Amino acid sequence: MEHDTNRDQLTGLLTMSSFADYAHDILDQCEADGTQPHFVYFNVSNLKVYNNRFGFEGGDELLKFAAHTIKESFDHALASRFGDDRFVLLTYGDDLYEGIERVHEAVRTFNPESVTEISAGVYDYEPGVEVSAACDRAKLACDYLNGRYDRYYHVYDDSLLADRNRRQAVLDRFYSAIEEGHIQAYYQPIVRSIGNGVCGCEALARWIDPALGMISPAEFIPVLEESRLIHHLDLCIVDRVCHDYLALAEAGLSPIPTNVNLSRYDMELCDIVAEVQKRLDKHGVPHDMVNIEVTESAFAHNQQLLHETIDRFHAIGMQVWIDDFGAGYSSLNVIREFDFDVVKIDLGFMRHSNEQSLERSRIMLPHLVNMSKELGMQTLAEGVETMDQFEFLKSVGCEKVQGYAFAKPMSFEDAREKLAASENVEDSRSRVYYDNIGAVNLMRPHTIDTNMSREMGIASGLPAAIVEFYDGKIRYLLWNDSYVDYLVDIGMNSIENSEKQMNDLTRPQSQGFFAASEKGKETGDWLHLMFYEGEDLCTGMARLIDIDEATGAFSYVYIAFNVGRYLKRAGYEPPKQA
Ligand code: C2E
Ligand code: CA
Ligand code: CA
């Protein structure tokens, strides 16, 4: 049987090459008549799935039907099949969008047992453009719809081409960018809320291309993720971090713990734990000096693999932090299901579109911090841009902050200079001390010691503070609202005034505090204090949290209240002060 080689055997539409030949004639004709030609690229979604369900014969029937409908829906059209499930149409003078809608609707309802989507990309032809380029532009418009089912057609504009060219440039230059050192780690400090010391930093990838300039991660990371090359970037950053770590040590500076970001694909693309470990060990970087950040989106995928990955990082002594917590449509399940060391609260909580969202953030943040603490995780707030935000976060017990209020990400050279000049870098020996202070939850002081709260018969809302003794002086590190109320109640009025009074060693109460603090330091037991503040009989309990090995400072959690008032309420007259 003779077969027309210009036509596709299955559908009878033109083949790709014959389409191009005929297209030229139509384009010439349109130019002469002054009509606007359009290229339309149709793509049937999920043909493979359809084939699996209904067999190849079923799939063929669908394609034949689609081809037939495409031809039927346009009067003036050159129609072709470009591949399995792709059709290209050159049309003019028809009602384009009506035709596309008809095709879409017919294909959608072709098989009552299965909805089949067909999407279309439209290119309004511009004179001078090659036929192949015109088809490509229609395809670009169609590809734009990949994975979205809210619309079934899209019209080409030049931004699609520009996007693709940039993406291509990223892919073309990626390997050489790594080799030639154009990809670097920038460092943004992480600040401890108590004491304001720099306690770590985050390495953020920067691509400084000699021709294209600075390419932002927002641009190249999605491209590298889609092309499954992202693990090369992440491991390159691990290498940079190790390299910079050694350079700091060589310059006589003490390095600080550094976080690296992993993509959710890394676990699938390589043995990421082994690859990271190999790099740290090669450079001799201690495992506890590099922390891993993973974003929440990692959890949509393979939960089992993620569990294993986190466990393996922990097993080699590395911390795993959850990044962007609370962003998008995220779920609380991730902190229920997985063991993280630190919860990084997404910078969205610092942004607010209106008064209401600001107010709600202020309500939610303390609970997030509180919840994390009770789950044994620290919190870090990202994107802190003002000192007001910082003071608020500190007051609710958020242990760490990061954001422009402190510093923007900076090059290694700038970071090294800052580190050398700064006095406010946390000594590594103080890390455990501050971590222990951060773990104390003043929001719910009854959880500090359940026996004690039972003894006092009070479930929550106890006035509580953390006080530090250093160099013969006492200062407040942190306090809750009830504590301020308590100070007002006993006539101390403010934290500042109370601090002043406590340091006044002519006062017998103060002498008592200092003496007790030395005693409690040795035993680690709860101290029970009873003292008068004016007419008020007060009781207090205090227990050592930790001693800072670097400075000799030590901190107490301190719970105090005006017991005289409670006695009066219960009908007892408290003894007057002698
Ligand atoms: P991220 O991990 O959440 O990093 C925080 C981003 O917020 C950084 O953007 C940082 O510059 C920015 N930022 C920090 N403080 C503030 C602030 O106060 N205000 C505002 N508005 N922004 C602040 P950057 O460096 O552009 O990175 C964007 C994202 O790209 C990162 O978000 C991370 O998801 C990804 N990324 C960066 N480097 C890497 C990498 O090496 N590997 C992987 N897989 N992803 C990376
Ligand atoms: Ca991060
Ligand atoms: Ca983040």
PDB file of N, CA and C in Angstrom, residues 500-565:
ATOM      1  N   LYS A 500      19.342  47.898  90.025  1.00  0.00           N
ATOM      2  CA  LYS A 500      20.138  48.827  90.833  1.00  0.00           C
ATOM      3  C   LYS A 500      20.095  48.432  92.320  1.00  0.00           C
ATOM      4  N   GLN A 501      18.886  48.137  92.784  1.00  0.00           N
ATOM      5  CA  GLN A 501      18.729  47.769  94.197  1.00  0.00           C
ATOM      6  C   GLN A 501      19.465  46.472  94.520  1.00  0.00           C
ATOM      7  N   MET A 502      19.396  45.522  93.614  1.00  0.00           N
ATOM      8  CA  MET A 502      20.045  44.236  93.884  1.00  0.00           C
ATOM      9  C   MET A 502      21.554  44.378  93.977  1.00  0.00           C
ATOM     10  N   ASN A 503      22.085  45.382  93.264  1.00  0.00           N
ATOM     11  CA  ASN A 503      23.530  45.590  93.296  1.00  0.00           C
ATOM     12  C   ASN A 503      23.985  46.501  94.441  1.00  0.00           C
ATOM     13  N   ASP A 504      23.004  46.981  95.184  1.00  0.00           N
ATOM     14  CA  ASP A 504      23.334  47.835  96.319  1.00  0.00           C
ATOM     15  C   ASP A 504      23.613  46.937  97.534  1.00  0.00           C
ATOM     16  N   LEU A 505      24.899  46.717  97.807  1.00  0.00           N
ATOM     17  CA  LEU A 505      25.259  45.727  98.814  1.00  0.00           C
ATOM     18  C   LEU A 505      25.081  46.212 100.246  1.00  0.00           C
ATOM     19  N   THR A 506      24.593  47.467 100.398  1.00  0.00           N
ATOM     20  CA  THR A 506      24.267  47.892 101.756  1.00  0.00           C
ATOM     21  C   THR A 506      22.919  47.309 102.169  1.00  0.00           C
ATOM     22  N   ARG A 507      22.170  46.835 101.185  1.00  0.00           N
ATOM     23  CA  ARG A 507      20.863  46.249 101.515  1.00  0.00           C
ATOM     24  C   ARG A 507      21.052  44.786 101.944  1.00  0.00           C
ATOM     25  N   PRO A 508      20.439  44.439 103.095  1.00  0.00           N
ATOM     26  CA  PRO A 508      20.598  43.048 103.555  1.00  0.00           C
ATOM     27  C   PRO A 508      20.051  42.033 102.548  1.00  0.00           C
ATOM     28  N   GLN A 509      18.964  42.417 101.848  1.00  0.00           N
ATOM     29  CA  GLN A 509      18.407  41.481 100.859  1.00  0.00           C
ATOM     30  C   GLN A 509      19.469  41.134  99.815  1.00  0.00           C
ATOM     31  N   SER A 510      20.177  42.200  99.360  1.00  0.00           N
ATOM     32  CA  SER A 510      21.175  41.984  98.306  1.00  0.00           C
ATOM     33  C   SER A 510      22.306  41.102  98.805  1.00  0.00           C
ATOM     34  N   GLN A 511      22.738  41.368 100.025  1.00  0.00           N
ATOM     35  CA  GLN A 511      23.802  40.519 100.582  1.00  0.00           C
ATOM     36  C   GLN A 511      23.342  39.070 100.587  1.00  0.00           C
ATOM     37  N   GLY A 512      22.065  38.882 100.956  1.00  0.00           N
ATOM     38  CA  GLY A 512      21.487  37.539 100.979  1.00  0.00           C
ATOM     39  C   GLY A 512      21.517  36.894  99.602  1.00  0.00           C
ATOM     40  N   PHE A 513      21.147  37.662  98.569  1.00  0.00           N
ATOM     41  CA  PHE A 513      21.134  37.107  97.211  1.00  0.00           C
ATOM     42  C   PHE A 513      22.516  36.633  96.800  1.00  0.00           C
ATOM     43  N   PHE A 514      23.499  37.483  97.027  1.00  0.00           N
ATOM     44  CA  PHE A 514      24.853  37.132  96.589  1.00  0.00           C
ATOM     45  C   PHE A 514      25.377  35.911  97.343  1.00  0.00           C
ATOM     46  N   ALA A 515      25.096  35.897  98.644  1.00  0.00           N
ATOM     47  CA  ALA A 515      25.572  34.764  99.442  1.00  0.00           C
ATOM     48  C   ALA A 515      24.906  33.483  98.960  1.00  0.00           C
ATOM     49  N   ALA A 516      23.586  33.566  98.733  1.00  0.00           N
ATOM     50  CA  ALA A 516      22.846  32.373  98.300  1.00  0.00           C
ATOM     51  C   ALA A 516      23.341  31.895  96.936  1.00  0.00           C
ATOM     52  N   SER A 517      23.656  32.872  96.068  1.00  0.00           N
ATOM     53  CA  SER A 517      24.046  32.489  94.710  1.00  0.00           C
ATOM     54  C   SER A 517      25.322  31.656  94.715  1.00  0.00           C
ATOM     55  N   GLU A 518      26.219  31.962  95.653  1.00  0.00           N
ATOM     56  CA  GLU A 518      27.461  31.185  95.739  1.00  0.00           C
ATOM     57  C   GLU A 518      27.163  29.771  96.218  1.00  0.00           C
ATOM     58  N   LYS A 519      26.221  29.684  97.153  1.00  0.00           N
ATOM     59  CA  LYS A 519      25.873  28.387  97.719  1.00  0.00           C
ATOM     60  C   LYS A 519      25.215  27.500  96.644  1.00  0.00           C
ATOM     61  N   GLY A 520      24.247  28.096  95.943  1.00  0.00           N
ATOM     62  CA  GLY A 520      23.499  27.325  94.931  1.00  0.00           C
ATOM     63  C   GLY A 520      24.383  26.879  93.790  1.00  0.00           C
ATOM     64  N   LYS A 521      25.451  27.627  93.567  1.00  0.00           N
ATOM     65  CA  LYS A 521      26.375  27.289  92.492  1.00  0.00           C
ATOM     66  C   LYS A 521      27.053  25.952  92.780  1.00  0.00           C
ATOM     67  N   GLU A 522      27.285  25.709  94.062  1.00  0.00           N
ATOM     68  CA  GLU A 522      27.968  24.466  94.410  1.00  0.00           C
ATOM     69  C   GLU A 522      27.042  23.263  94.380  1.00  0.00           C
ATOM     70  N   THR A 523      25.830  23.454  94.894  1.00  0.00           N
ATOM     71  CA  THR A 523      24.936  22.293  95.017  1.00  0.00           C
ATOM     72  C   THR A 523      24.079  22.083  93.772  1.00  0.00           C
ATOM     73  N   GLY A 524      23.718  23.149  93.080  1.00  0.00           N
ATOM     74  CA  GLY A 524      22.813  23.021  91.932  1.00  0.00           C
ATOM     75  C   GLY A 524      21.371  22.795  92.363  1.00  0.00           C
ATOM     76  N   ASP A 525      21.104  22.873  93.665  1.00  0.00           N
ATOM     77  CA  ASP A 525      19.731  22.657  94.154  1.00  0.00           C
ATOM     78  C   ASP A 525      18.910  23.936  94.064  1.00  0.00           C
ATOM     79  N   TRP A 526      17.615  23.778  94.181  1.00  0.00           N
ATOM     80  CA  TRP A 526      16.763  24.958  94.290  1.00  0.00           C
ATOM     81  C   TRP A 526      17.066  25.667  95.596  1.00  0.00           C
ATOM     82  N   LEU A 527      17.183  26.993  95.536  1.00  0.00           N
ATOM     83  CA  LEU A 527      17.353  27.798  96.738  1.00  0.00           C
ATOM     84  C   LEU A 527      15.991  28.358  97.113  1.00  0.00           C
ATOM     85  N   HIS A 528      15.708  28.381  98.399  1.00  0.00           N
ATOM     86  CA  HIS A 528      14.453  28.987  98.855  1.00  0.00           C
ATOM     87  C   HIS A 528      14.792  30.268  99.581  1.00  0.00           C
ATOM     88  N   LEU A 529      14.192  31.355  99.148  1.00  0.00           N
ATOM     89  CA  LEU A 529      14.511  32.650  99.740  1.00  0.00           C
ATOM     90  C   LEU A 529      13.251  33.240 100.350  1.00  0.00           C
ATOM     91  N   MET A 530      13.420  33.959 101.424  1.00  0.00           N
ATOM     92  CA  MET A 530      12.300  34.642 102.049  1.00  0.00           C
ATOM     93  C   MET A 530      12.823  35.997 102.474  1.00  0.00           C
ATOM     94  N   PHE A 531      12.176  37.062 102.073  1.00  0.00           N
ATOM     95  CA  PHE A 531      12.701  38.394 102.426  1.00  0.00           C
ATOM     96  C   PHE A 531      11.579  39.423 102.398  1.00  0.00           C
ATOM     97  N   TYR A 532      11.835  40.533 103.021  1.00  0.00           N
ATOM     98  CA  TYR A 532      10.876  41.637 102.980  1.00  0.00           C
ATOM     99  C   TYR A 532      11.317  42.666 101.969  1.00  0.00           C
ATOM    100  N   GLU A 533      10.367  43.146 101.212  1.00  0.00           N
ATOM    101  CA  GLU A 533      10.618  44.312 100.376  1.00  0.00           C
ATOM    102  C   GLU A 533       9.639  45.350 100.909  1.00  0.00           C
ATOM    103  N   GLY A 534      10.136  46.296 101.751  1.00  0.00           N
ATOM    104  CA  GLY A 534       9.221  47.204 102.440  1.00  0.00           C
ATOM    105  C   GLY A 534       8.324  46.391 103.363  1.00  0.00           C
ATOM    106  N   GLU A 535       7.010  46.527 103.206  1.00  0.00           N
ATOM    107  CA  GLU A 535       6.053  45.811 104.027  1.00  0.00           C
ATOM    108  C   GLU A 535       5.747  44.430 103.467  1.00  0.00           C
ATOM    109  N   ASP A 536       6.189  44.203 102.249  1.00  0.00           N
ATOM    110  CA  ASP A 536       5.768  42.984 101.565  1.00  0.00           C
ATOM    111  C   ASP A 536       6.675  41.808 101.870  1.00  0.00           C
ATOM    112  N   LEU A 537       6.035  40.732 102.320  1.00  0.00           N
ATOM    113  CA  LEU A 537       6.781  39.507 102.542  1.00  0.00           C
ATOM    114  C   LEU A 537       6.859  38.748 101.216  1.00  0.00           C
ATOM    115  N   CYS A 538       8.078  38.541 100.760  1.00  0.00           N
ATOM    116  CA  CYS A 538       8.254  37.900  99.446  1.00  0.00           C
ATOM    117  C   CYS A 538       8.941  36.559  99.608  1.00  0.00           C
ATOM    118  N   THR A 539       8.639  35.710  98.638  1.00  0.00           N
ATOM    119  CA  THR A 539       9.353  34.447  98.628  1.00  0.00           C
ATOM    120  C   THR A 539       9.937  34.243  97.240  1.00  0.00           C
ATOM    121  N   GLY A 540      11.062  33.600  97.199  1.00  0.00           N
ATOM    122  CA  GLY A 540      11.695  33.393  95.904  1.00  0.00           C
ATOM    123  C   GLY A 540      12.346  32.030  95.843  1.00  0.00           C
ATOM    124  N   MET A 541      12.459  31.521  94.634  1.00  0.00           N
ATOM    125  CA  MET A 541      13.175  30.272  94.443  1.00  0.00           C
ATOM    126  C   MET A 541      14.128  30.476  93.277  1.00  0.00           C
ATOM    127  N   ALA A 542      15.286  29.891  93.409  1.00  0.00           N
ATOM    128  CA  ALA A 542      16.270  30.102  92.341  1.00  0.00           C
ATOM    129  C   ALA A 542      17.086  28.839  92.153  1.00  0.00           C
ATOM    130  N   ARG A 543      17.452  28.603  90.916  1.00  0.00           N
ATOM    131  CA  ARG A 543      18.318  27.448  90.662  1.00  0.00           C
ATOM    132  C   ARG A 543      19.322  27.800  89.565  1.00  0.00           C
ATOM    133  N   LEU A 544      20.518  27.325  89.780  1.00  0.00           N
ATOM    134  CA  LEU A 544      21.581  27.584  88.800  1.00  0.00           C
ATOM    135  C   LEU A 544      21.213  26.977  87.444  1.00  0.00           C
ATOM    136  N   ILE A 545      21.427  27.751  86.376  1.00  0.00           N
ATOM    137  CA  ILE A 545      21.242  27.182  85.034  1.00  0.00           C
ATOM    138  C   ILE A 545      22.577  26.629  84.538  1.00  0.00           C
ATOM    139  N   ASP A 546      23.569  27.486  84.539  1.00  0.00           N
ATOM    140  CA  ASP A 546      24.871  27.014  84.041  1.00  0.00           C
ATOM    141  C   ASP A 546      25.947  28.052  84.359  1.00  0.00           C
ATOM    142  N   ILE A 547      27.183  27.615  84.214  1.00  0.00           N
ATOM    143  CA  ILE A 547      28.324  28.516  84.409  1.00  0.00           C
ATOM    144  C   ILE A 547      29.036  28.670  83.073  1.00  0.00           C
ATOM    145  N   ASP A 548      29.356  29.897  82.707  1.00  0.00           N
ATOM    146  CA  ASP A 548      30.058  30.153  81.446  1.00  0.00           C
ATOM    147  C   ASP A 548      31.551  29.896  81.652  1.00  0.00           C
ATOM    148  N   GLU A 549      32.061  28.898  80.985  1.00  0.00           N
ATOM    149  CA  GLU A 549      33.465  28.545  81.200  1.00  0.00           C
ATOM    150  C   GLU A 549      34.426  29.594  80.664  1.00  0.00           C
ATOM    151  N   ALA A 550      33.942  30.378  79.709  1.00  0.00           N
ATOM    152  CA  ALA A 550      34.828  31.386  79.125  1.00  0.00           C
ATOM    153  C   ALA A 550      35.011  32.577  80.052  1.00  0.00           C
ATOM    154  N   THR A 551      33.938  32.996  80.740  1.00  0.00           N
ATOM    155  CA  THR A 551      34.004  34.252  81.491  1.00  0.00           C
ATOM    156  C   THR A 551      33.854  34.060  82.993  1.00  0.00           C
ATOM    157  N   GLY A 552      33.354  32.905  83.407  1.00  0.00           N
ATOM    158  CA  GLY A 552      33.086  32.692  84.818  1.00  0.00           C
ATOM    159  C   GLY A 552      31.721  33.200  85.240  1.00  0.00           C
ATOM    160  N   ALA A 553      30.976  33.813  84.311  1.00  0.00           N
ATOM    161  CA  ALA A 553      29.618  34.268  84.631  1.00  0.00           C
ATOM    162  C   ALA A 553      28.751  33.048  84.924  1.00  0.00           C
ATOM    163  N   PHE A 554      27.723  33.248  85.746  1.00  0.00           N
ATOM    164  CA  PHE A 554      26.761  32.161  85.945  1.00  0.00           C
ATOM    165  C   PHE A 554      25.361  32.731  86.069  1.00  0.00           C
ATOM    166  N   SER A 555      24.386  31.900  85.685  1.00  0.00           N
ATOM    167  CA  SER A 555      23.019  32.386  85.626  1.00  0.00           C
ATOM    168  C   SER A 555      22.081  31.539  86.454  1.00  0.00           C
ATOM    169  N   TYR A 556      21.073  32.226  86.945  1.00  0.00           N
ATOM    170  CA  TYR A 556      20.026  31.570  87.721  1.00  0.00           C
ATOM    171  C   TYR A 556      18.680  31.820  87.053  1.00  0.00           C
ATOM    172  N   VAL A 557      17.817  30.837  87.145  1.00  0.00           N
ATOM    173  CA  VAL A 557      16.422  31.123  86.890  1.00  0.00           C
ATOM    174  C   VAL A 557      15.850  31.488  88.255  1.00  0.00           C
ATOM    175  N   TYR A 558      15.060  32.539  88.278  1.00  0.00           N
ATOM    176  CA  TYR A 558      14.607  33.106  89.544  1.00  0.00           C
ATOM    177  C   TYR A 558      13.105  33.325  89.487  1.00  0.00           C
ATOM    178  N   ILE A 559      12.413  32.721  90.421  1.00  0.00           N
ATOM    179  CA  ILE A 559      10.959  32.851  90.465  1.00  0.00           C
ATOM    180  C   ILE A 559      10.614  33.491  91.797  1.00  0.00           C
ATOM    181  N   ALA A 560       9.869  34.587  91.753  1.00  0.00           N
ATOM    182  CA  ALA A 560       9.612  35.287  93.004  1.00  0.00           C
ATOM    183  C   ALA A 560       8.176  35.758  93.040  1.00  0.00           C
ATOM    184  N   PHE A 561       7.618  35.811  94.241  1.00  0.00           N
ATOM    185  CA  PHE A 561       6.332  36.491  94.320  1.00  0.00           C
ATOM    186  C   PHE A 561       6.030  36.982  95.722  1.00  0.00           C
ATOM    187  N   ASN A 562       5.035  37.862  95.732  1.00  0.00           N
ATOM    188  CA  ASN A 562       4.656  38.550  96.953  1.00  0.00           C
ATOM    189  C   ASN A 562       3.748  37.623  97.741  1.00  0.00           C
ATOM    190  N   VAL A 563       4.349  36.818  98.615  1.00  0.00           N
ATOM    191  CA  VAL A 563       3.583  35.789  99.293  1.00  0.00           C
ATOM    192  C   VAL A 563       2.639  36.390 100.332  1.00  0.00           C
ATOM    193  N   GLY A 564       3.029  37.570 100.887  1.00  0.00           N
ATOM    194  CA  GLY A 564       2.194  38.241 101.888  1.00  0.00           C
ATOM    195  C   GLY A 564       0.785  38.475 101.360  1.00  0.00           C
ATOM    196  N   ARG A 565       0.708  38.868 100.125  1.00  0.00           N
ATOM    197  CA  ARG A 565      -0.575  39.147  99.502  1.00  0.00           C
ATOM    198  C   ARG A 565      -1.465  37.898  99.470  1.00  0.00           C
TER     199      ARG A 565
END
